[in-house]
Amino acid sequence: MKKGSIWVLMALLLLGVGAAQAAESRIPIKLTQTERDFVLTEMRAFLLAVQQVVVGLSGDDMQQVEQSAHKVGMHTARQVPPLLKQKLPQGFKRLGMDTHKRFDQLALDAKQVGDRSLVLEQLSTLMQNCVACHEMFRFELESVK
Ligand code: HEC
């Protein structure tokens, strides 16, 4: 892969996270500190996975791609506490689940097909979820009772 593609990816990623800070039309989701920390930890795992997939792609290391993507697959979504799940809007959960599923699919195809351009396409598609969700939602701390 060309070096330039990696920078384009990274710029897209920063835009995705940055967009969350620009507009304040985002829907607030009220969470406790612990719940927010839980989701943000998941988010940082997403970011790490994207970065590691890109590293794998640039080194033509499909095993690295597969393993990094698998780390944020559907199995992590099942660890979400039930109470937190109840607080998350339907649209948020749908985008979140779809993102986990797409990482699983990417991992599977990296292993079975092993085509870098396919992985890159899958990564760029799943990252539309990052951007879309960040544009739509933000977290707010529940006021302490
Ligand atoms: C289902 C919705 C959703 C999806 C999908 C999503 N995010 Fe997030 N993300 C959020 C929200 C909401 C925040 C908090 C924004 C705020 O409160 O200002 C956040 C915050 C983050 C943060 C900041 C973490 C911190 O410690 O402050 C990072 C990094 C991040 N997301 C990366 C990603 C990446 C990379 C993807 C895609 C692979 C992604 N997110 C997909 C909703 C989502």
mmCIF file with all atom_site columns, C-alpha atoms and ligand atoms in Angstrom:
data_model
loop_
_atom_site.group_PDB
_atom_site.id
_atom_site.type_symbol
_atom_site.label_atom_id
_atom_site.label_alt_id
_atom_site.label_comp_id
_atom_site.label_asym_id
_atom_site.label_entity_id
_atom_site.label_seq_id
_atom_site.pdbx_PDB_ins_code
_atom_site.Cartn_x
_atom_site.Cartn_y
_atom_site.Cartn_z
_atom_site.occupancy
_atom_site.B_iso_or_equiv
_atom_site.pdbx_formal_charge
_atom_site.auth_seq_id
_atom_site.auth_comp_id
_atom_site.auth_asym_id
_atom_site.auth_atom_id
_atom_site.pdbx_PDB_model_num
ATOM   1   C  CA  . MET A 1 1   ? 0.000   0.000   0.000  1.00 0.00 ? 1   MET A CA  1
ATOM   2   C  CA  . LYS A 1 2   ? 1.159   3.519   -0.684 1.00 0.00 ? 2   LYS A CA  1
ATOM   3   C  CA  . LYS A 1 3   ? 2.288   5.568   2.331  1.00 0.00 ? 3   LYS A CA  1
ATOM   4   C  CA  . GLY A 1 4   ? -0.197  8.260   1.323  1.00 0.00 ? 4   GLY A CA  1
ATOM   5   C  CA  . SER A 1 5   ? -3.178  5.968   1.835  1.00 0.00 ? 5   SER A CA  1
ATOM   6   C  CA  . ILE A 1 6   ? -2.265  5.524   5.488  1.00 0.00 ? 6   ILE A CA  1
ATOM   7   C  CA  . TRP A 1 7   ? -2.224  9.266   6.097  1.00 0.00 ? 7   TRP A CA  1
ATOM   8   C  CA  . VAL A 1 8   ? -5.538  9.630   4.336  1.00 0.00 ? 8   VAL A CA  1
ATOM   9   C  CA  . LEU A 1 9   ? -6.956  6.938   6.633  1.00 0.00 ? 9   LEU A CA  1
ATOM   10  C  CA  . MET A 1 10  ? -5.573  8.629   9.728  1.00 0.00 ? 10  MET A CA  1
ATOM   11  C  CA  . ALA A 1 11  ? -6.906  12.008  8.633  1.00 0.00 ? 11  ALA A CA  1
ATOM   12  C  CA  . LEU A 1 12  ? -10.335 10.447  8.107  1.00 0.00 ? 12  LEU A CA  1
ATOM   13  C  CA  . LEU A 1 13  ? -10.155 8.962   11.563 1.00 0.00 ? 13  LEU A CA  1
ATOM   14  C  CA  . LEU A 1 14  ? -9.251  12.263  13.202 1.00 0.00 ? 14  LEU A CA  1
ATOM   15  C  CA  . LEU A 1 15  ? -12.070 13.913  11.304 1.00 0.00 ? 15  LEU A CA  1
ATOM   16  C  CA  . GLY A 1 16  ? -14.409 11.256  12.612 1.00 0.00 ? 16  GLY A CA  1
ATOM   17  C  CA  . VAL A 1 17  ? -13.476 11.928  16.221 1.00 0.00 ? 17  VAL A CA  1
ATOM   18  C  CA  . GLY A 1 18  ? -13.104 15.685  15.641 1.00 0.00 ? 18  GLY A CA  1
ATOM   19  C  CA  . ALA A 1 19  ? -16.545 16.009  14.107 1.00 0.00 ? 19  ALA A CA  1
ATOM   20  C  CA  . ALA A 1 20  ? -17.940 14.982  17.467 1.00 0.00 ? 20  ALA A CA  1
ATOM   21  C  CA  . GLN A 1 21  ? -16.553 18.135  19.010 1.00 0.00 ? 21  GLN A CA  1
ATOM   22  C  CA  . ALA A 1 22  ? -17.637 20.624  16.358 1.00 0.00 ? 22  ALA A CA  1
ATOM   23  C  CA  . ALA A 1 23  ? -21.421 20.471  16.187 1.00 0.00 ? 23  ALA A CA  1
ATOM   24  C  CA  . GLU A 1 24  ? -23.623 20.609  19.256 1.00 0.00 ? 24  GLU A CA  1
ATOM   25  C  CA  . SER A 1 25  ? -26.681 19.182  17.581 1.00 0.00 ? 25  SER A CA  1
ATOM   26  C  CA  . ARG A 1 26  ? -25.637 15.803  18.885 1.00 0.00 ? 26  ARG A CA  1
ATOM   27  C  CA  . ILE A 1 27  ? -28.103 13.823  20.955 1.00 0.00 ? 27  ILE A CA  1
ATOM   28  C  CA  . PRO A 1 28  ? -26.948 13.586  24.576 1.00 0.00 ? 28  PRO A CA  1
ATOM   29  C  CA  . ILE A 1 29  ? -26.908 10.131  26.179 1.00 0.00 ? 29  ILE A CA  1
ATOM   30  C  CA  . LYS A 1 30  ? -26.936 10.350  29.955 1.00 0.00 ? 30  LYS A CA  1
ATOM   31  C  CA  . LEU A 1 31  ? -24.642 7.863   31.667 1.00 0.00 ? 31  LEU A CA  1
ATOM   32  C  CA  . THR A 1 32  ? -22.936 7.455   35.012 1.00 0.00 ? 32  THR A CA  1
ATOM   33  C  CA  . GLN A 1 33  ? -19.204 8.036   35.147 1.00 0.00 ? 33  GLN A CA  1
ATOM   34  C  CA  . THR A 1 34  ? -18.583 4.278   35.269 1.00 0.00 ? 34  THR A CA  1
ATOM   35  C  CA  . GLU A 1 35  ? -20.835 3.620   32.281 1.00 0.00 ? 35  GLU A CA  1
ATOM   36  C  CA  . ARG A 1 36  ? -19.239 6.385   30.255 1.00 0.00 ? 36  ARG A CA  1
ATOM   37  C  CA  . ASP A 1 37  ? -15.768 5.093   31.114 1.00 0.00 ? 37  ASP A CA  1
ATOM   38  C  CA  . PHE A 1 38  ? -16.871 1.633   29.987 1.00 0.00 ? 38  PHE A CA  1
ATOM   39  C  CA  . VAL A 1 39  ? -17.983 2.833   26.550 1.00 0.00 ? 39  VAL A CA  1
ATOM   40  C  CA  . LEU A 1 40  ? -14.991 5.146   26.098 1.00 0.00 ? 40  LEU A CA  1
ATOM   41  C  CA  . THR A 1 41  ? -12.655 2.239   26.883 1.00 0.00 ? 41  THR A CA  1
ATOM   42  C  CA  . GLU A 1 42  ? -14.443 0.314   24.148 1.00 0.00 ? 42  GLU A CA  1
ATOM   43  C  CA  . MET A 1 43  ? -13.926 3.311   21.847 1.00 0.00 ? 43  MET A CA  1
ATOM   44  C  CA  . ARG A 1 44  ? -10.205 3.390   22.452 1.00 0.00 ? 44  ARG A CA  1
ATOM   45  C  CA  . ALA A 1 45  ? -10.129 -0.313  21.628 1.00 0.00 ? 45  ALA A CA  1
ATOM   46  C  CA  . PHE A 1 46  ? -11.861 0.536   18.323 1.00 0.00 ? 46  PHE A CA  1
ATOM   47  C  CA  . LEU A 1 47  ? -9.231  3.168   17.573 1.00 0.00 ? 47  LEU A CA  1
ATOM   48  C  CA  . LEU A 1 48  ? -6.410  0.786   18.449 1.00 0.00 ? 48  LEU A CA  1
ATOM   49  C  CA  . ALA A 1 49  ? -7.956  -1.891  16.225 1.00 0.00 ? 49  ALA A CA  1
ATOM   50  C  CA  . VAL A 1 50  ? -8.189  0.490   13.263 1.00 0.00 ? 50  VAL A CA  1
ATOM   51  C  CA  . GLN A 1 51  ? -4.568  1.557   13.755 1.00 0.00 ? 51  GLN A CA  1
ATOM   52  C  CA  . GLN A 1 52  ? -3.379  -2.047  14.083 1.00 0.00 ? 52  GLN A CA  1
ATOM   53  C  CA  . VAL A 1 53  ? -5.326  -3.124  10.997 1.00 0.00 ? 53  VAL A CA  1
ATOM   54  C  CA  . VAL A 1 54  ? -3.639  -0.327  9.051  1.00 0.00 ? 54  VAL A CA  1
ATOM   55  C  CA  . VAL A 1 55  ? -0.230  -1.431  10.352 1.00 0.00 ? 55  VAL A CA  1
ATOM   56  C  CA  . GLY A 1 56  ? -1.040  -4.984  9.280  1.00 0.00 ? 56  GLY A CA  1
ATOM   57  C  CA  . LEU A 1 57  ? -2.165  -3.834  5.863  1.00 0.00 ? 57  LEU A CA  1
ATOM   58  C  CA  . SER A 1 58  ? 0.922   -1.723  5.289  1.00 0.00 ? 58  SER A CA  1
ATOM   59  C  CA  . GLY A 1 59  ? 3.166   -4.660  6.207  1.00 0.00 ? 59  GLY A CA  1
ATOM   60  C  CA  . ASP A 1 60  ? 1.054   -7.133  4.238  1.00 0.00 ? 60  ASP A CA  1
ATOM   61  C  CA  . ASP A 1 61  ? 0.549   -9.078  7.453  1.00 0.00 ? 61  ASP A CA  1
ATOM   62  C  CA  . MET A 1 62  ? -2.925  -10.589 7.223  1.00 0.00 ? 62  MET A CA  1
ATOM   63  C  CA  . GLN A 1 63  ? -2.547  -12.430 10.494 1.00 0.00 ? 63  GLN A CA  1
ATOM   64  C  CA  . GLN A 1 64  ? -2.027  -9.130  12.283 1.00 0.00 ? 64  GLN A CA  1
ATOM   65  C  CA  . VAL A 1 65  ? -5.052  -7.694  10.453 1.00 0.00 ? 65  VAL A CA  1
ATOM   66  C  CA  . GLU A 1 66  ? -7.197  -10.643 11.474 1.00 0.00 ? 66  GLU A CA  1
ATOM   67  C  CA  . GLN A 1 67  ? -6.140  -10.653 15.113 1.00 0.00 ? 67  GLN A CA  1
ATOM   68  C  CA  . SER A 1 68  ? -6.505  -6.889  15.577 1.00 0.00 ? 68  SER A CA  1
ATOM   69  C  CA  . ALA A 1 69  ? -9.959  -6.800  14.027 1.00 0.00 ? 69  ALA A CA  1
ATOM   70  C  CA  . HIS A 1 70  ? -11.125 -9.833  15.973 1.00 0.00 ? 70  HIS A CA  1
ATOM   71  C  CA  . LYS A 1 71  ? -10.292 -8.096  19.268 1.00 0.00 ? 71  LYS A CA  1
ATOM   72  C  CA  . VAL A 1 72  ? -13.221 -5.716  18.762 1.00 0.00 ? 72  VAL A CA  1
ATOM   73  C  CA  . GLY A 1 73  ? -15.636 -8.234  17.267 1.00 0.00 ? 73  GLY A CA  1
ATOM   74  C  CA  . MET A 1 74  ? -19.091 -9.206  18.509 1.00 0.00 ? 74  MET A CA  1
ATOM   75  C  CA  . HIS A 1 75  ? -17.744 -11.071 21.546 1.00 0.00 ? 75  HIS A CA  1
ATOM   76  C  CA  . THR A 1 76  ? -16.870 -7.724  23.185 1.00 0.00 ? 76  THR A CA  1
ATOM   77  C  CA  . ALA A 1 77  ? -20.412 -6.394  22.670 1.00 0.00 ? 77  ALA A CA  1
ATOM   78  C  CA  . ARG A 1 78  ? -21.752 -9.221  24.835 1.00 0.00 ? 78  ARG A CA  1
ATOM   79  C  CA  . GLN A 1 79  ? -19.813 -7.836  27.810 1.00 0.00 ? 79  GLN A CA  1
ATOM   80  C  CA  . VAL A 1 80  ? -21.934 -4.667  27.992 1.00 0.00 ? 80  VAL A CA  1
ATOM   81  C  CA  . PRO A 1 81  ? -23.741 -4.459  31.380 1.00 0.00 ? 81  PRO A CA  1
ATOM   82  C  CA  . PRO A 1 82  ? -27.563 -4.874  30.936 1.00 0.00 ? 82  PRO A CA  1
ATOM   83  C  CA  . LEU A 1 83  ? -28.390 -1.577  32.682 1.00 0.00 ? 83  LEU A CA  1
ATOM   84  C  CA  . LEU A 1 84  ? -26.069 0.335   30.365 1.00 0.00 ? 84  LEU A CA  1
ATOM   85  C  CA  . LYS A 1 85  ? -27.613 -1.418  27.373 1.00 0.00 ? 85  LYS A CA  1
ATOM   86  C  CA  . GLN A 1 86  ? -31.037 -0.146  28.445 1.00 0.00 ? 86  GLN A CA  1
ATOM   87  C  CA  . LYS A 1 87  ? -29.806 3.439   28.493 1.00 0.00 ? 87  LYS A CA  1
ATOM   88  C  CA  . LEU A 1 88  ? -28.361 3.387   24.998 1.00 0.00 ? 88  LEU A CA  1
ATOM   89  C  CA  . PRO A 1 89  ? -30.752 4.514   22.248 1.00 0.00 ? 89  PRO A CA  1
ATOM   90  C  CA  . GLN A 1 90  ? -31.746 1.996   19.568 1.00 0.00 ? 90  GLN A CA  1
ATOM   91  C  CA  . GLY A 1 91  ? -29.844 3.873   16.837 1.00 0.00 ? 91  GLY A CA  1
ATOM   92  C  CA  . PHE A 1 92  ? -26.694 3.877   18.930 1.00 0.00 ? 92  PHE A CA  1
ATOM   93  C  CA  . LYS A 1 93  ? -26.908 0.144   19.589 1.00 0.00 ? 93  LYS A CA  1
ATOM   94  C  CA  . ARG A 1 94  ? -27.614 -0.626  15.944 1.00 0.00 ? 94  ARG A CA  1
ATOM   95  C  CA  . LEU A 1 95  ? -24.541 1.307   14.757 1.00 0.00 ? 95  LEU A CA  1
ATOM   96  C  CA  . GLY A 1 96  ? -22.426 -0.175  17.533 1.00 0.00 ? 96  GLY A CA  1
ATOM   97  C  CA  . MET A 1 97  ? -23.437 -3.778  16.776 1.00 0.00 ? 97  MET A CA  1
ATOM   98  C  CA  . ASP A 1 98  ? -22.974 -3.235  13.071 1.00 0.00 ? 98  ASP A CA  1
ATOM   99  C  CA  . THR A 1 99  ? -19.442 -1.971  13.715 1.00 0.00 ? 99  THR A CA  1
ATOM   100 C  CA  . HIS A 1 100 ? -18.526 -5.028  15.825 1.00 0.00 ? 100 HIS A CA  1
ATOM   101 C  CA  . LYS A 1 101 ? -19.982 -7.319  13.138 1.00 0.00 ? 101 LYS A CA  1
ATOM   102 C  CA  . ARG A 1 102 ? -18.038 -5.585  10.396 1.00 0.00 ? 102 ARG A CA  1
ATOM   103 C  CA  . PHE A 1 103 ? -14.792 -6.055  12.322 1.00 0.00 ? 103 PHE A CA  1
ATOM   104 C  CA  . ASP A 1 104 ? -15.599 -9.779  12.577 1.00 0.00 ? 104 ASP A CA  1
ATOM   105 C  CA  . GLN A 1 105 ? -16.294 -9.967  8.850  1.00 0.00 ? 105 GLN A CA  1
ATOM   106 C  CA  . LEU A 1 106 ? -13.074 -8.102  8.097  1.00 0.00 ? 106 LEU A CA  1
ATOM   107 C  CA  . ALA A 1 107 ? -11.142 -10.526 10.339 1.00 0.00 ? 107 ALA A CA  1
ATOM   108 C  CA  . LEU A 1 108 ? -12.723 -13.518 8.624  1.00 0.00 ? 108 LEU A CA  1
ATOM   109 C  CA  . ASP A 1 109 ? -12.026 -12.248 5.124  1.00 0.00 ? 109 ASP A CA  1
ATOM   110 C  CA  . ALA A 1 110 ? -8.469  -11.238 6.026  1.00 0.00 ? 110 ALA A CA  1
ATOM   111 C  CA  . LYS A 1 111 ? -7.937  -14.859 7.022  1.00 0.00 ? 111 LYS A CA  1
ATOM   112 C  CA  . GLN A 1 112 ? -9.870  -16.603 4.260  1.00 0.00 ? 112 GLN A CA  1
ATOM   113 C  CA  . VAL A 1 113 ? -9.462  -14.255 1.288  1.00 0.00 ? 113 VAL A CA  1
ATOM   114 C  CA  . GLY A 1 114 ? -6.326  -12.378 2.307  1.00 0.00 ? 114 GLY A CA  1
ATOM   115 C  CA  . ASP A 1 115 ? -6.884  -9.538  -0.136 1.00 0.00 ? 115 ASP A CA  1
ATOM   116 C  CA  . ARG A 1 116 ? -5.528  -6.188  1.070  1.00 0.00 ? 116 ARG A CA  1
ATOM   117 C  CA  . SER A 1 117 ? -7.727  -4.066  -1.150 1.00 0.00 ? 117 SER A CA  1
ATOM   118 C  CA  . LEU A 1 118 ? -10.810 -5.899  0.117  1.00 0.00 ? 118 LEU A CA  1
ATOM   119 C  CA  . VAL A 1 119 ? -9.775  -5.252  3.732  1.00 0.00 ? 119 VAL A CA  1
ATOM   120 C  CA  . LEU A 1 120 ? -9.118  -1.606  2.969  1.00 0.00 ? 120 LEU A CA  1
ATOM   121 C  CA  . GLU A 1 121 ? -12.561 -1.283  1.405  1.00 0.00 ? 121 GLU A CA  1
ATOM   122 C  CA  . GLN A 1 122 ? -14.166 -2.989  4.420  1.00 0.00 ? 122 GLN A CA  1
ATOM   123 C  CA  . LEU A 1 123 ? -12.250 -0.715  6.786  1.00 0.00 ? 123 LEU A CA  1
ATOM   124 C  CA  . SER A 1 124 ? -13.323 2.431   4.968  1.00 0.00 ? 124 SER A CA  1
ATOM   125 C  CA  . THR A 1 125 ? -16.948 1.266   5.006  1.00 0.00 ? 125 THR A CA  1
ATOM   126 C  CA  . LEU A 1 126 ? -16.995 0.371   8.675  1.00 0.00 ? 126 LEU A CA  1
ATOM   127 C  CA  . MET A 1 127 ? -15.352 3.687   9.533  1.00 0.00 ? 127 MET A CA  1
ATOM   128 C  CA  . GLN A 1 128 ? -18.415 5.427   8.144  1.00 0.00 ? 128 GLN A CA  1
ATOM   129 C  CA  . ASN A 1 129 ? -20.083 4.069   11.282 1.00 0.00 ? 129 ASN A CA  1
ATOM   130 C  CA  . CYS A 1 130 ? -17.497 5.802   13.495 1.00 0.00 ? 130 CYS A CA  1
ATOM   131 C  CA  . VAL A 1 131 ? -18.135 9.080   11.717 1.00 0.00 ? 131 VAL A CA  1
ATOM   132 C  CA  . ALA A 1 132 ? -21.930 8.718   11.641 1.00 0.00 ? 132 ALA A CA  1
ATOM   133 C  CA  . CYS A 1 133 ? -22.244 7.836   15.309 1.00 0.00 ? 133 CYS A CA  1
ATOM   134 C  CA  . HIS A 1 134 ? -19.882 10.592  16.446 1.00 0.00 ? 134 HIS A CA  1
ATOM   135 C  CA  . GLU A 1 135 ? -21.939 13.092  14.505 1.00 0.00 ? 135 GLU A CA  1
ATOM   136 C  CA  . MET A 1 136 ? -25.136 11.866  16.100 1.00 0.00 ? 136 MET A CA  1
ATOM   137 C  CA  . PHE A 1 137 ? -24.419 11.243  19.800 1.00 0.00 ? 137 PHE A CA  1
ATOM   138 C  CA  . ARG A 1 138 ? -22.485 12.516  22.765 1.00 0.00 ? 138 ARG A CA  1
ATOM   139 C  CA  . PHE A 1 139 ? -22.294 11.395  26.374 1.00 0.00 ? 139 PHE A CA  1
ATOM   140 C  CA  . GLU A 1 140 ? -23.395 13.449  29.304 1.00 0.00 ? 140 GLU A CA  1
ATOM   141 C  CA  . LEU A 1 141 ? -22.877 12.633  32.959 1.00 0.00 ? 141 LEU A CA  1
ATOM   142 C  CA  . GLU A 1 142 ? -26.042 11.903  34.904 1.00 0.00 ? 142 GLU A CA  1
ATOM   143 C  CA  . SER A 1 143 ? -26.430 14.431  37.704 1.00 0.00 ? 143 SER A CA  1
ATOM   144 C  CA  . VAL A 1 144 ? -25.665 12.807  41.021 1.00 0.00 ? 144 VAL A CA  1
ATOM   145 C  CA  . LYS A 1 145 ? -28.776 12.315  43.142 1.00 0.00 ? 145 LYS A CA  1
HETATM 146 C  C1  . HEC B 2 .   ? -22.554 3.590   18.207 1.00 0.00 ? 1   HEC B C1  1
HETATM 147 C  C2  . HEC B 2 .   ? -21.895 4.854   18.219 1.00 0.00 ? 1   HEC B C2  1
HETATM 148 C  C3  . HEC B 2 .   ? -20.414 4.942   18.005 1.00 0.00 ? 1   HEC B C3  1
HETATM 149 C  C4  . HEC B 2 .   ? -19.655 4.223   17.107 1.00 0.00 ? 1   HEC B C4  1
HETATM 150 C  C5  . HEC B 2 .   ? -20.110 3.202   16.078 1.00 0.00 ? 1   HEC B C5  1
HETATM 151 C  C6  . HEC B 2 .   ? -18.295 4.650   17.307 1.00 0.00 ? 1   HEC B C6  1
HETATM 152 N  N1  . HEC B 2 .   ? -18.229 5.586   18.294 1.00 0.00 ? 1   HEC B N1  1
HETATM 153 FE FE1 . HEC B 2 .   ? -16.526 6.352   19.097 1.00 0.00 ? 1   HEC B FE1 1
HETATM 154 N  N2  . HEC B 2 .   ? -17.613 7.482   20.400 1.00 0.00 ? 1   HEC B N2  1
HETATM 155 C  C7  . HEC B 2 .   ? -18.998 7.530   20.433 1.00 0.00 ? 1   HEC B C7  1
HETATM 156 C  C8  . HEC B 2 .   ? -19.415 8.523   21.413 1.00 0.00 ? 1   HEC B C8  1
HETATM 157 C  C9  . HEC B 2 .   ? -20.860 8.896   21.737 1.00 0.00 ? 1   HEC B C9  1
HETATM 158 C  C10 . HEC B 2 .   ? -18.242 9.059   21.974 1.00 0.00 ? 1   HEC B C10 1
HETATM 159 C  C11 . HEC B 2 .   ? -18.150 10.169  23.027 1.00 0.00 ? 1   HEC B C11 1
HETATM 160 C  C12 . HEC B 2 .   ? -18.309 11.503  22.343 1.00 0.00 ? 1   HEC B C12 1
HETATM 161 C  C13 . HEC B 2 .   ? -18.580 12.630  23.331 1.00 0.00 ? 1   HEC B C13 1
HETATM 162 O  O1  . HEC B 2 .   ? -19.194 12.400  24.386 1.00 0.00 ? 1   HEC B O1  1
HETATM 163 O  O2  . HEC B 2 .   ? -18.197 13.765  23.013 1.00 0.00 ? 1   HEC B O2  1
HETATM 164 C  C14 . HEC B 2 .   ? -17.123 8.369   21.327 1.00 0.00 ? 1   HEC B C14 1
HETATM 165 C  C15 . HEC B 2 .   ? -15.778 8.587   21.620 1.00 0.00 ? 1   HEC B C15 1
HETATM 166 C  C16 . HEC B 2 .   ? -14.729 8.006   20.946 1.00 0.00 ? 1   HEC B C16 1
HETATM 167 C  C17 . HEC B 2 .   ? -13.339 8.216   21.257 1.00 0.00 ? 1   HEC B C17 1
HETATM 168 C  C18 . HEC B 2 .   ? -12.794 9.020   22.415 1.00 0.00 ? 1   HEC B C18 1
HETATM 169 C  C19 . HEC B 2 .   ? -12.431 8.053   23.545 1.00 0.00 ? 1   HEC B C19 1
HETATM 170 C  C20 . HEC B 2 .   ? -12.040 8.732   24.853 1.00 0.00 ? 1   HEC B C20 1
HETATM 171 O  O3  . HEC B 2 .   ? -11.358 8.078   25.660 1.00 0.00 ? 1   HEC B O3  1
HETATM 172 O  O4  . HEC B 2 .   ? -12.412 9.886   25.084 1.00 0.00 ? 1   HEC B O4  1
HETATM 173 C  C21 . HEC B 2 .   ? -12.610 7.534   20.329 1.00 0.00 ? 1   HEC B C21 1
HETATM 174 C  C22 . HEC B 2 .   ? -11.092 7.451   20.219 1.00 0.00 ? 1   HEC B C22 1
HETATM 175 C  C23 . HEC B 2 .   ? -13.545 6.867   19.442 1.00 0.00 ? 1   HEC B C23 1
HETATM 176 N  N3  . HEC B 2 .   ? -14.829 7.170   19.858 1.00 0.00 ? 1   HEC B N3  1
HETATM 177 C  C24 . HEC B 2 .   ? -13.186 6.084   18.361 1.00 0.00 ? 1   HEC B C24 1
HETATM 178 C  C25 . HEC B 2 .   ? -14.083 5.389   17.548 1.00 0.00 ? 1   HEC B C25 1
HETATM 179 C  C26 . HEC B 2 .   ? -13.702 4.617   16.382 1.00 0.00 ? 1   HEC B C26 1
HETATM 180 C  C27 . HEC B 2 .   ? -12.302 4.471   15.834 1.00 0.00 ? 1   HEC B C27 1
HETATM 181 C  C28 . HEC B 2 .   ? -14.852 4.078   15.898 1.00 0.00 ? 1   HEC B C28 1
HETATM 182 C  C29 . HEC B 2 .   ? -15.071 3.191   14.705 1.00 0.00 ? 1   HEC B C29 1
HETATM 183 C  C30 . HEC B 2 .   ? -14.217 2.047   14.508 1.00 0.00 ? 1   HEC B C30 1
HETATM 184 C  C31 . HEC B 2 .   ? -15.934 4.521   16.767 1.00 0.00 ? 1   HEC B C31 1
HETATM 185 N  N4  . HEC B 2 .   ? -15.422 5.314   17.742 1.00 0.00 ? 1   HEC B N4  1
HETATM 186 C  C32 . HEC B 2 .   ? -17.237 4.150   16.589 1.00 0.00 ? 1   HEC B C32 1
HETATM 187 C  C33 . HEC B 2 .   ? -19.864 6.750   19.702 1.00 0.00 ? 1   HEC B C33 1
HETATM 188 C  C34 . HEC B 2 .   ? -19.502 5.818   18.736 1.00 0.00 ? 1   HEC B C34 1
#
